[in-house]
Amino acid sequence: NLFFKAGEYGNLSDIAKWFIGGIIKHSGAVAAFTNPSTNSYKRLMPGFEAPSVLAYSARNRSACFRIPYGTGEKSVRVEFRSPDSSSCPYLAFTAILMAGIDGIKNRIDPGEPRDEDLFEYSLEELRDQGIKTMPATLREALEELKKDHDFLTAGGVMSEDFIKEYIDWKYEVEVNPVEGRPHPYEFILYYSC
């Protein structure tokens, strides 16, 4: 298990940490595949049910990356906890793996583990500490994917054409129609006199 190194935090090797670092670096683009619906971002709100803070921890469920307790080499692993069931597993796993591989290749440091309750921090406090969060909307994720997708095209895994078509389709079929229509709750708030 290349992720195992006895005696390190969570028994994680440098390779495991770099893998996490790559996902953190490319998290906005990865989210376009792991959280691909406008509704995906309803559960990624800070302090809500799914962790949105891009940190890792062996003792903290408020971090996006959980290192489950394990005593042996075979039990060491990393759980990326933000993806949801609306994702296409083929695209989601591809994006996660390519980001992680880029992290390993470039030895991207994920920062220090965070064992405190990250839900206690405001977004400003997290930013002040250099801690990123997942995108707040599908639009944000798609904008990140536009800017940051070289890691996905490495080795011809995904093509520029595919990424462009994916982004265009998401805007045309999901983002623009949802943003351009009133939400039913808006009717309750403003029109039910």
Short mmCIF file of N, CA and C in Angstrom, two decimals:
data_model
loop_
_atom_site.label_atom_id
_atom_site.label_comp_id
_atom_site.label_asym_id
_atom_site.label_seq_id
_atom_site.Cartn_x
_atom_site.Cartn_y
_atom_site.Cartn_z
N ASN A 1 0.84 -1.17 0.00
CA ASN A 1 0.00 0.00 0.00
C ASN A 1 0.89 1.24 0.00
N LEU A 2 0.93 1.94 -1.11
CA LEU A 2 1.80 3.11 -1.25
C LEU A 2 1.36 4.28 -0.37
N PHE A 3 0.15 4.23 0.15
CA PHE A 3 -0.34 5.29 1.03
C PHE A 3 0.10 5.10 2.47
N PHE A 4 0.72 3.97 2.79
CA PHE A 4 1.07 3.62 4.18
C PHE A 4 2.50 3.99 4.53
N LYS A 5 2.66 4.63 5.69
CA LYS A 5 3.98 4.83 6.28
C LYS A 5 3.79 4.85 7.79
N ALA A 6 4.25 3.80 8.44
CA ALA A 6 4.07 3.65 9.89
C ALA A 6 4.70 4.82 10.63
N GLY A 7 3.99 5.26 11.66
CA GLY A 7 4.52 6.31 12.52
C GLY A 7 4.21 7.73 12.08
N GLU A 8 3.73 7.91 10.87
CA GLU A 8 3.35 9.24 10.39
C GLU A 8 1.90 9.51 10.79
N TYR A 9 1.47 10.75 10.66
CA TYR A 9 0.09 11.10 11.00
C TYR A 9 -0.87 10.22 10.19
N GLY A 10 -1.76 9.51 10.87
CA GLY A 10 -2.70 8.62 10.21
C GLY A 10 -2.04 7.49 9.45
N ASN A 11 -0.75 7.27 9.71
CA ASN A 11 0.06 6.30 8.96
C ASN A 11 0.08 6.60 7.47
N LEU A 12 0.00 7.88 7.12
CA LEU A 12 0.00 8.30 5.71
C LEU A 12 1.41 8.55 5.21
N SER A 13 1.70 8.03 4.04
CA SER A 13 2.98 8.29 3.38
C SER A 13 2.94 9.65 2.70
N ASP A 14 4.09 10.10 2.24
CA ASP A 14 4.14 11.34 1.47
C ASP A 14 3.30 11.21 0.20
N ILE A 15 3.31 10.03 -0.42
CA ILE A 15 2.51 9.81 -1.64
C ILE A 15 1.04 10.07 -1.35
N ALA A 16 0.55 9.56 -0.23
CA ALA A 16 -0.86 9.77 0.14
C ALA A 16 -1.14 11.26 0.35
N LYS A 17 -0.22 11.94 1.02
CA LYS A 17 -0.42 13.38 1.27
C LYS A 17 -0.40 14.16 -0.05
N TRP A 18 0.51 13.81 -0.94
CA TRP A 18 0.56 14.49 -2.24
C TRP A 18 -0.71 14.23 -3.04
N PHE A 19 -1.23 13.01 -2.94
CA PHE A 19 -2.48 12.66 -3.62
C PHE A 19 -3.60 13.59 -3.12
N ILE A 20 -3.69 13.74 -1.81
CA ILE A 20 -4.67 14.65 -1.22
C ILE A 20 -4.41 16.08 -1.70
N GLY A 21 -3.14 16.49 -1.72
CA GLY A 21 -2.77 17.83 -2.16
C GLY A 21 -3.22 18.12 -3.58
N GLY A 22 -3.11 17.13 -4.46
CA GLY A 22 -3.56 17.32 -5.84
C GLY A 22 -5.06 17.53 -5.93
N ILE A 23 -5.81 16.78 -5.14
CA ILE A 23 -7.27 16.95 -5.16
C ILE A 23 -7.65 18.32 -4.59
N ILE A 24 -6.96 18.73 -3.52
CA ILE A 24 -7.23 20.05 -2.96
C ILE A 24 -6.94 21.14 -3.99
N LYS A 25 -5.78 21.04 -4.65
CA LYS A 25 -5.41 22.06 -5.65
C LYS A 25 -6.45 22.16 -6.76
N HIS A 26 -6.93 21.02 -7.24
CA HIS A 26 -7.85 20.99 -8.39
C HIS A 26 -9.31 20.81 -7.97
N SER A 27 -9.61 21.07 -6.71
CA SER A 27 -10.94 20.77 -6.17
C SER A 27 -12.08 21.44 -6.92
N GLY A 28 -11.88 22.66 -7.37
CA GLY A 28 -12.94 23.34 -8.11
C GLY A 28 -13.30 22.61 -9.39
N ALA A 29 -12.28 22.23 -10.15
CA ALA A 29 -12.51 21.50 -11.40
C ALA A 29 -13.05 20.11 -11.13
N VAL A 30 -12.52 19.45 -10.12
CA VAL A 30 -12.99 18.10 -9.77
C VAL A 30 -14.47 18.14 -9.39
N ALA A 31 -14.89 19.19 -8.69
CA ALA A 31 -16.28 19.31 -8.25
C ALA A 31 -17.26 19.33 -9.42
N ALA A 32 -16.83 19.81 -10.58
CA ALA A 32 -17.71 19.81 -11.75
C ALA A 32 -18.12 18.39 -12.13
N PHE A 33 -17.34 17.40 -11.72
CA PHE A 33 -17.65 16.00 -12.00
C PHE A 33 -18.16 15.25 -10.77
N THR A 34 -17.66 15.58 -9.58
CA THR A 34 -18.07 14.87 -8.37
C THR A 34 -19.36 15.43 -7.77
N ASN A 35 -19.67 16.66 -8.10
CA ASN A 35 -20.88 17.34 -7.62
C ASN A 35 -21.49 18.06 -8.81
N PRO A 36 -22.05 17.28 -9.76
CA PRO A 36 -22.37 17.83 -11.07
C PRO A 36 -23.76 18.45 -11.24
N SER A 37 -24.54 18.54 -10.18
CA SER A 37 -25.87 19.12 -10.33
C SER A 37 -25.98 20.43 -9.55
N THR A 38 -26.92 21.26 -9.93
CA THR A 38 -27.13 22.49 -9.18
C THR A 38 -27.53 22.17 -7.75
N ASN A 39 -28.21 21.07 -7.57
CA ASN A 39 -28.65 20.65 -6.24
C ASN A 39 -27.50 20.12 -5.38
N SER A 40 -26.42 19.68 -6.01
CA SER A 40 -25.26 19.14 -5.27
C SER A 40 -24.75 20.12 -4.23
N TYR A 41 -24.85 21.39 -4.52
CA TYR A 41 -24.24 22.41 -3.68
C TYR A 41 -25.11 22.81 -2.49
N LYS A 42 -26.33 22.29 -2.45
CA LYS A 42 -27.20 22.52 -1.29
C LYS A 42 -26.64 21.78 -0.07
N ARG A 43 -25.96 20.66 -0.29
CA ARG A 43 -25.41 19.89 0.83
C ARG A 43 -23.96 20.25 1.12
N LEU A 44 -23.34 21.07 0.30
CA LEU A 44 -21.94 21.46 0.52
C LEU A 44 -21.82 22.82 1.22
N MET A 45 -22.87 23.25 1.84
CA MET A 45 -22.83 24.51 2.58
C MET A 45 -21.99 24.31 3.84
N PRO A 46 -21.15 25.28 4.19
CA PRO A 46 -20.34 25.14 5.40
C PRO A 46 -21.19 24.86 6.63
N GLY A 47 -20.78 23.86 7.42
CA GLY A 47 -21.49 23.50 8.64
C GLY A 47 -22.69 22.62 8.43
N PHE A 48 -22.98 22.26 7.17
CA PHE A 48 -24.13 21.42 6.88
C PHE A 48 -23.71 19.96 6.88
N GLU A 49 -24.47 19.07 6.24
CA GLU A 49 -24.24 17.64 6.39
C GLU A 49 -22.99 17.10 5.71
N ALA A 50 -22.58 17.66 4.61
CA ALA A 50 -21.37 17.16 3.92
C ALA A 50 -20.23 18.15 4.15
N PRO A 51 -19.04 17.65 4.39
CA PRO A 51 -17.92 18.57 4.61
C PRO A 51 -17.54 19.30 3.32
N SER A 52 -17.27 20.59 3.46
CA SER A 52 -16.87 21.39 2.30
C SER A 52 -15.49 22.00 2.50
N VAL A 53 -14.89 21.79 3.67
CA VAL A 53 -13.58 22.36 3.97
C VAL A 53 -12.50 21.40 3.48
N LEU A 54 -11.61 21.90 2.63
CA LEU A 54 -10.59 21.07 1.99
C LEU A 54 -9.38 20.89 2.90
N ALA A 55 -9.54 19.98 3.83
CA ALA A 55 -8.49 19.63 4.78
C ALA A 55 -8.59 18.13 5.03
N TYR A 56 -7.56 17.56 5.65
CA TYR A 56 -7.60 16.14 5.96
C TYR A 56 -7.41 15.92 7.45
N SER A 57 -7.99 14.80 7.93
CA SER A 57 -7.93 14.52 9.35
C SER A 57 -8.24 13.06 9.62
N ALA A 58 -7.60 12.53 10.65
CA ALA A 58 -7.90 11.18 11.12
C ALA A 58 -8.95 11.24 12.23
N ARG A 59 -9.23 12.42 12.74
CA ARG A 59 -10.10 12.53 13.91
C ARG A 59 -11.23 13.54 13.72
N ASN A 60 -11.59 13.83 12.51
CA ASN A 60 -12.47 14.96 12.30
C ASN A 60 -13.37 14.72 11.09
N ARG A 61 -14.64 14.62 11.31
CA ARG A 61 -15.57 14.39 10.21
C ARG A 61 -15.98 15.68 9.50
N SER A 62 -15.48 16.82 9.95
CA SER A 62 -15.82 18.08 9.28
C SER A 62 -14.84 18.39 8.15
N ALA A 63 -13.82 17.57 7.98
CA ALA A 63 -12.84 17.74 6.90
C ALA A 63 -13.28 16.93 5.68
N CYS A 64 -13.01 17.45 4.49
CA CYS A 64 -13.38 16.74 3.26
C CYS A 64 -12.65 15.40 3.11
N PHE A 65 -11.45 15.33 3.66
CA PHE A 65 -10.66 14.11 3.53
C PHE A 65 -10.55 13.46 4.90
N ARG A 66 -11.10 12.27 5.01
CA ARG A 66 -11.06 11.54 6.27
C ARG A 66 -10.08 10.39 6.14
N ILE A 67 -9.26 10.22 7.16
CA ILE A 67 -8.33 9.10 7.21
C ILE A 67 -8.89 8.13 8.25
N PRO A 68 -9.61 7.10 7.83
CA PRO A 68 -10.21 6.18 8.80
C PRO A 68 -9.14 5.47 9.63
N TYR A 69 -9.48 5.22 10.88
CA TYR A 69 -8.55 4.53 11.76
C TYR A 69 -8.31 3.12 11.24
N GLY A 70 -7.06 2.73 11.21
CA GLY A 70 -6.69 1.37 10.83
C GLY A 70 -5.35 1.03 11.45
N THR A 71 -5.18 -0.22 11.79
CA THR A 71 -3.93 -0.60 12.46
C THR A 71 -2.90 -1.19 11.51
N GLY A 72 -3.34 -1.73 10.41
CA GLY A 72 -2.41 -2.38 9.51
C GLY A 72 -2.21 -1.64 8.21
N GLU A 73 -1.19 -2.06 7.49
CA GLU A 73 -0.85 -1.43 6.21
C GLU A 73 -2.01 -1.45 5.23
N LYS A 74 -2.74 -2.56 5.19
CA LYS A 74 -3.82 -2.70 4.22
C LYS A 74 -5.03 -1.83 4.54
N SER A 75 -5.13 -1.37 5.77
CA SER A 75 -6.31 -0.59 6.16
C SER A 75 -6.15 0.91 5.93
N VAL A 76 -4.96 1.38 5.61
CA VAL A 76 -4.74 2.81 5.42
C VAL A 76 -5.33 3.25 4.08
N ARG A 77 -6.17 4.29 4.16
CA ARG A 77 -6.82 4.81 2.95
C ARG A 77 -7.28 6.23 3.21
N VAL A 78 -7.72 6.87 2.16
CA VAL A 78 -8.22 8.24 2.24
C VAL A 78 -9.65 8.24 1.71
N GLU A 79 -10.56 8.86 2.44
CA GLU A 79 -11.94 9.02 1.97
C GLU A 79 -12.14 10.48 1.57
N PHE A 80 -12.54 10.70 0.33
CA PHE A 80 -12.90 12.04 -0.15
C PHE A 80 -14.41 12.13 -0.01
N ARG A 81 -14.91 12.98 0.87
CA ARG A 81 -16.28 12.89 1.33
C ARG A 81 -17.27 13.85 0.67
N SER A 82 -16.84 14.65 -0.27
CA SER A 82 -17.79 15.62 -0.85
C SER A 82 -18.58 15.09 -2.05
N PRO A 83 -18.09 14.11 -2.82
CA PRO A 83 -18.87 13.67 -3.99
C PRO A 83 -20.27 13.19 -3.61
N ASP A 84 -21.20 13.33 -4.55
CA ASP A 84 -22.57 12.88 -4.28
C ASP A 84 -23.06 11.92 -5.35
N SER A 85 -24.23 11.37 -5.10
CA SER A 85 -24.75 10.30 -5.95
C SER A 85 -25.27 10.79 -7.29
N SER A 86 -25.30 12.08 -7.54
CA SER A 86 -25.73 12.55 -8.86
C SER A 86 -24.58 12.48 -9.87
N SER A 87 -23.39 12.16 -9.40
CA SER A 87 -22.23 12.12 -10.30
C SER A 87 -22.21 10.84 -11.12
N CYS A 88 -21.60 10.94 -12.29
CA CYS A 88 -21.30 9.77 -13.10
C CYS A 88 -20.02 9.18 -12.50
N PRO A 89 -20.05 7.96 -11.99
CA PRO A 89 -18.86 7.43 -11.32
C PRO A 89 -17.63 7.39 -12.23
N TYR A 90 -17.81 7.16 -13.50
CA TYR A 90 -16.67 7.09 -14.41
C TYR A 90 -15.96 8.45 -14.51
N LEU A 91 -16.74 9.51 -14.63
CA LEU A 91 -16.14 10.84 -14.71
C LEU A 91 -15.61 11.30 -13.36
N ALA A 92 -16.36 11.02 -12.29
CA ALA A 92 -15.94 11.45 -10.95
C ALA A 92 -14.63 10.77 -10.55
N PHE A 93 -14.56 9.45 -10.70
CA PHE A 93 -13.33 8.75 -10.31
C PHE A 93 -12.15 9.15 -11.20
N THR A 94 -12.42 9.39 -12.47
CA THR A 94 -11.35 9.85 -13.36
C THR A 94 -10.80 11.19 -12.89
N ALA A 95 -11.68 12.13 -12.59
CA ALA A 95 -11.24 13.45 -12.14
C ALA A 95 -10.47 13.36 -10.82
N ILE A 96 -10.96 12.55 -9.89
CA ILE A 96 -10.29 12.39 -8.60
C ILE A 96 -8.90 11.78 -8.80
N LEU A 97 -8.84 10.71 -9.58
CA LEU A 97 -7.54 10.04 -9.80
C LEU A 97 -6.55 10.95 -10.52
N MET A 98 -7.01 11.65 -11.55
CA MET A 98 -6.09 12.52 -12.29
C MET A 98 -5.58 13.66 -11.42
N ALA A 99 -6.44 14.22 -10.57
CA ALA A 99 -6.00 15.28 -9.65
C ALA A 99 -5.00 14.71 -8.65
N GLY A 100 -5.28 13.52 -8.12
CA GLY A 100 -4.37 12.89 -7.18
C GLY A 100 -3.03 12.55 -7.80
N ILE A 101 -3.06 12.04 -9.02
CA ILE A 101 -1.81 11.71 -9.73
C ILE A 101 -1.00 12.98 -9.99
N ASP A 102 -1.68 14.06 -10.36
CA ASP A 102 -0.98 15.34 -10.55
C ASP A 102 -0.34 15.78 -9.23
N GLY A 103 -1.04 15.56 -8.14
CA GLY A 103 -0.48 15.89 -6.83
C GLY A 103 0.77 15.10 -6.52
N ILE A 104 0.76 13.81 -6.86
CA ILE A 104 1.94 12.96 -6.64
C ILE A 104 3.09 13.41 -7.53
N LYS A 105 2.80 13.61 -8.82
CA LYS A 105 3.85 14.03 -9.77
C LYS A 105 4.52 15.33 -9.33
N ASN A 106 3.71 16.26 -8.85
CA ASN A 106 4.22 17.59 -8.51
C ASN A 106 4.45 17.80 -7.01
N ARG A 107 4.30 16.73 -6.26
CA ARG A 107 4.54 16.76 -4.80
C ARG A 107 3.82 17.93 -4.14
N ILE A 108 2.52 17.99 -4.38
CA ILE A 108 1.71 19.09 -3.87
C ILE A 108 1.39 18.85 -2.39
N ASP A 109 1.81 19.78 -1.58
CA ASP A 109 1.63 19.68 -0.13
C ASP A 109 0.18 20.02 0.24
N PRO A 110 -0.51 19.13 0.96
CA PRO A 110 -1.89 19.42 1.35
C PRO A 110 -2.01 20.28 2.60
N GLY A 111 -0.88 20.65 3.17
CA GLY A 111 -0.91 21.40 4.43
C GLY A 111 -0.94 20.44 5.60
N GLU A 112 -1.07 21.00 6.77
CA GLU A 112 -1.09 20.20 7.99
C GLU A 112 -2.48 19.60 8.20
N PRO A 113 -2.56 18.43 8.87
CA PRO A 113 -3.87 17.87 9.20
C PRO A 113 -4.62 18.82 10.15
N ARG A 114 -5.93 18.78 10.06
CA ARG A 114 -6.75 19.66 10.89
C ARG A 114 -7.71 18.81 11.72
N ASP A 115 -7.40 18.66 13.00
CA ASP A 115 -8.22 17.82 13.87
C ASP A 115 -9.32 18.58 14.60
N GLU A 116 -9.29 19.91 14.54
CA GLU A 116 -10.34 20.68 15.21
C GLU A 116 -11.62 20.65 14.38
N ASP A 117 -12.72 21.05 15.00
CA ASP A 117 -14.00 21.10 14.31
C ASP A 117 -13.98 22.27 13.33
N LEU A 118 -13.87 21.97 12.05
CA LEU A 118 -13.75 23.01 11.03
C LEU A 118 -15.06 23.74 10.78
N PHE A 119 -16.17 23.17 11.25
CA PHE A 119 -17.46 23.85 11.13
C PHE A 119 -17.52 25.09 12.02
N GLU A 120 -16.61 25.20 12.97
CA GLU A 120 -16.59 26.34 13.90
C GLU A 120 -16.03 27.61 13.26
N TYR A 121 -15.32 27.47 12.14
CA TYR A 121 -14.68 28.61 11.49
C TYR A 121 -15.59 29.25 10.45
N SER A 122 -15.52 30.56 10.33
CA SER A 122 -16.21 31.25 9.24
C SER A 122 -15.38 31.09 7.97
N LEU A 123 -15.97 31.41 6.83
CA LEU A 123 -15.23 31.34 5.57
C LEU A 123 -14.03 32.27 5.59
N GLU A 124 -14.19 33.43 6.19
CA GLU A 124 -13.08 34.39 6.28
C GLU A 124 -11.94 33.82 7.12
N GLU A 125 -12.28 33.19 8.25
CA GLU A 125 -11.25 32.60 9.11
C GLU A 125 -10.51 31.47 8.39
N LEU A 126 -11.25 30.67 7.63
CA LEU A 126 -10.61 29.60 6.86
C LEU A 126 -9.66 30.19 5.83
N ARG A 127 -10.13 31.19 5.09
CA ARG A 127 -9.28 31.83 4.07
C ARG A 127 -8.04 32.45 4.69
N ASP A 128 -8.20 33.08 5.86
CA ASP A 128 -7.06 33.68 6.55
C ASP A 128 -6.00 32.64 6.91
N GLN A 129 -6.44 31.40 7.12
CA GLN A 129 -5.52 30.32 7.46
C GLN A 129 -5.04 29.57 6.21
N GLY A 130 -5.46 30.04 5.03
CA GLY A 130 -5.04 29.40 3.78
C GLY A 130 -5.75 28.10 3.48
N ILE A 131 -6.93 27.91 4.06
CA ILE A 131 -7.70 26.68 3.85
C ILE A 131 -8.79 26.95 2.83
N LYS A 132 -8.80 26.13 1.77
CA LYS A 132 -9.79 26.27 0.71
C LYS A 132 -11.08 25.54 1.09
N THR A 133 -12.15 25.90 0.40
CA THR A 133 -13.41 25.18 0.53
C THR A 133 -13.87 24.76 -0.87
N MET A 134 -14.82 23.84 -0.90
CA MET A 134 -15.40 23.41 -2.17
C MET A 134 -16.16 24.59 -2.78
N PRO A 135 -16.36 24.58 -4.10
CA PRO A 135 -17.16 25.64 -4.72
C PRO A 135 -18.55 25.70 -4.09
N ALA A 136 -19.17 26.86 -4.15
CA ALA A 136 -20.50 27.05 -3.56
C ALA A 136 -21.62 26.76 -4.54
N THR A 137 -21.31 26.75 -5.85
CA THR A 137 -22.33 26.52 -6.87
C THR A 137 -21.73 25.72 -8.03
N LEU A 138 -22.61 25.15 -8.82
CA LEU A 138 -22.15 24.47 -10.03
C LEU A 138 -21.49 25.46 -10.98
N ARG A 139 -22.00 26.67 -11.06
CA ARG A 139 -21.39 27.70 -11.91
C ARG A 139 -19.92 27.90 -11.50
N GLU A 140 -19.65 28.02 -10.20
CA GLU A 140 -18.27 28.19 -9.73
C GLU A 140 -17.41 27.01 -10.14
N ALA A 141 -17.94 25.80 -9.99
CA ALA A 141 -17.17 24.60 -10.35
C ALA A 141 -16.86 24.58 -11.84
N LEU A 142 -17.82 24.94 -12.67
CA LEU A 142 -17.60 24.96 -14.12
C LEU A 142 -16.59 26.03 -14.52
N GLU A 143 -16.64 27.18 -13.86
CA GLU A 143 -15.65 28.23 -14.13
C GLU A 143 -14.25 27.76 -13.75
N GLU A 144 -14.14 27.02 -12.65
CA GLU A 144 -12.84 26.45 -12.26
C GLU A 144 -12.38 25.43 -13.29
N LEU A 145 -13.30 24.60 -13.77
CA LEU A 145 -12.95 23.59 -14.78
C LEU A 145 -12.46 24.25 -16.06
N LYS A 146 -13.07 25.37 -16.46
CA LYS A 146 -12.61 26.10 -17.64
C LYS A 146 -11.14 26.50 -17.50
N LYS A 147 -10.78 27.01 -16.31
CA LYS A 147 -9.42 27.52 -16.07
C LYS A 147 -8.41 26.42 -15.76
N ASP A 148 -8.86 25.34 -15.15
CA ASP A 148 -7.96 24.33 -14.60
C ASP A 148 -8.37 22.94 -15.07
N HIS A 149 -7.87 22.53 -16.23
CA HIS A 149 -8.19 21.17 -16.69
C HIS A 149 -6.99 20.47 -17.35
N ASP A 150 -5.82 21.09 -17.33
CA ASP A 150 -4.65 20.43 -17.92
C ASP A 150 -4.37 19.08 -17.27
N PHE A 151 -4.62 18.97 -15.98
CA PHE A 151 -4.40 17.69 -15.29
C PHE A 151 -5.33 16.61 -15.82
N LEU A 152 -6.48 16.99 -16.36
CA LEU A 152 -7.43 16.02 -16.91
C LEU A 152 -7.08 15.59 -18.33
N THR A 153 -6.41 16.47 -19.07
CA THR A 153 -6.04 16.14 -20.45
C THR A 153 -4.67 15.47 -20.52
N ALA A 154 -3.96 15.41 -19.40
CA ALA A 154 -2.64 14.74 -19.37
C ALA A 154 -2.79 13.30 -19.83
N GLY A 155 -1.93 12.90 -20.74
CA GLY A 155 -1.96 11.52 -21.24
C GLY A 155 -3.15 11.21 -22.11
N GLY A 156 -3.91 12.23 -22.51
CA GLY A 156 -5.07 12.00 -23.37
C GLY A 156 -6.24 11.37 -22.65
N VAL A 157 -6.28 11.46 -21.32
CA VAL A 157 -7.37 10.84 -20.56
C VAL A 157 -8.70 11.50 -20.91
N MET A 158 -8.76 12.82 -20.88
CA MET A 158 -9.92 13.57 -21.36
C MET A 158 -9.41 14.50 -22.45
N SER A 159 -10.30 14.87 -23.35
CA SER A 159 -9.89 15.78 -24.42
C SER A 159 -10.41 17.19 -24.15
N GLU A 160 -9.76 18.16 -24.77
CA GLU A 160 -10.22 19.55 -24.68
C GLU A 160 -11.66 19.66 -25.19
N ASP A 161 -11.95 18.94 -26.30
CA ASP A 161 -13.30 18.99 -26.87
C ASP A 161 -14.33 18.47 -25.88
N PHE A 162 -14.02 17.35 -25.22
CA PHE A 162 -14.96 16.80 -24.24
C PHE A 162 -15.23 17.80 -23.12
N ILE A 163 -14.17 18.38 -22.58
CA ILE A 163 -14.33 19.32 -21.46
C ILE A 163 -15.15 20.54 -21.89
N LYS A 164 -14.86 21.08 -23.09
CA LYS A 164 -15.62 22.23 -23.58
C LYS A 164 -17.09 21.87 -23.76
N GLU A 165 -17.36 20.72 -24.38
CA GLU A 165 -18.75 20.30 -24.59
C GLU A 165 -19.48 20.05 -23.27
N TYR A 166 -18.78 19.44 -22.32
CA TYR A 166 -19.35 19.18 -21.00
C TYR A 166 -19.76 20.50 -20.33
N ILE A 167 -18.86 21.47 -20.34
CA ILE A 167 -19.13 22.77 -19.73
C ILE A 167 -20.30 23.46 -20.44
N ASP A 168 -20.25 23.49 -21.77
CA ASP A 168 -21.32 24.15 -22.54
C ASP A 168 -22.67 23.50 -22.26
N TRP A 169 -22.70 22.17 -22.23
CA TRP A 169 -23.95 21.45 -21.99
C TRP A 169 -24.48 21.74 -20.59
N LYS A 170 -23.61 21.74 -19.60
CA LYS A 170 -24.03 22.01 -18.22
C LYS A 170 -24.64 23.41 -18.10
N TYR A 171 -24.03 24.38 -18.77
CA TYR A 171 -24.59 25.73 -18.74
C TYR A 171 -25.95 25.77 -19.44
N GLU A 172 -26.02 25.19 -20.63
CA GLU A 172 -27.24 25.26 -21.43
C GLU A 172 -28.41 24.53 -20.79
N VAL A 173 -28.16 23.33 -20.26
CA VAL A 173 -29.24 22.48 -19.78
C VAL A 173 -29.53 22.63 -18.29
N GLU A 174 -28.53 23.02 -17.50
CA GLU A 174 -28.73 23.05 -16.05
C GLU A 174 -28.56 24.45 -15.43
N VAL A 175 -27.37 25.01 -15.52
CA VAL A 175 -27.08 26.25 -14.79
C VAL A 175 -27.97 27.41 -15.23
N ASN A 176 -27.95 27.73 -16.51
CA ASN A 176 -28.72 28.89 -16.98
C ASN A 176 -30.23 28.73 -16.77
N PRO A 177 -30.82 27.56 -17.09
CA PRO A 177 -32.26 27.42 -16.83
C PRO A 177 -32.62 27.53 -15.34
N VAL A 178 -31.82 26.96 -14.46
CA VAL A 178 -32.13 27.03 -13.03
C VAL A 178 -31.96 28.45 -12.51
N GLU A 179 -30.87 29.11 -12.90
CA GLU A 179 -30.63 30.48 -12.43
C GLU A 179 -31.63 31.47 -13.03
N GLY A 180 -32.18 31.14 -14.18
CA GLY A 180 -33.10 32.05 -14.87
C GLY A 180 -34.55 31.90 -14.48
N ARG A 181 -34.84 31.02 -13.55
CA ARG A 181 -36.22 30.81 -13.12
C ARG A 181 -36.34 31.04 -11.62
N PRO A 182 -37.49 31.54 -11.20
CA PRO A 182 -37.67 31.72 -9.76
C PRO A 182 -37.80 30.37 -9.06
N HIS A 183 -37.30 30.32 -7.87
CA HIS A 183 -37.42 29.13 -7.04
C HIS A 183 -38.81 29.17 -6.38
N PRO A 184 -39.45 28.03 -6.17
CA PRO A 184 -40.76 28.04 -5.50
C PRO A 184 -40.75 28.77 -4.15
N TYR A 185 -39.65 28.71 -3.45
CA TYR A 185 -39.58 29.40 -2.16
C TYR A 185 -39.67 30.91 -2.32
N GLU A 186 -39.19 31.42 -3.46
CA GLU A 186 -39.31 32.86 -3.71
C GLU A 186 -40.77 33.29 -3.79
N PHE A 187 -41.62 32.42 -4.34
CA PHE A 187 -43.05 32.73 -4.38
C PHE A 187 -43.62 32.80 -2.97
N ILE A 188 -43.21 31.87 -2.12
CA ILE A 188 -43.68 31.87 -0.73
C ILE A 188 -43.23 33.15 -0.02
N LEU A 189 -41.97 33.52 -0.23
CA LEU A 189 -41.42 34.71 0.44
C LEU A 189 -42.06 36.01 -0.02
N TYR A 190 -42.26 36.14 -1.33
CA TYR A 190 -42.59 37.46 -1.87
C TYR A 190 -44.01 37.61 -2.43
N TYR A 191 -44.67 36.50 -2.75
CA TYR A 191 -45.95 36.65 -3.45
C TYR A 191 -47.14 36.02 -2.74
N SER A 192 -46.94 35.40 -1.61
CA SER A 192 -48.08 34.77 -0.92
C SER A 192 -48.57 35.70 0.19
N CYS A 193 -49.28 36.70 -0.21
CA CYS A 193 -49.76 37.71 0.75
C CYS A 193 -50.96 37.22 1.51
#
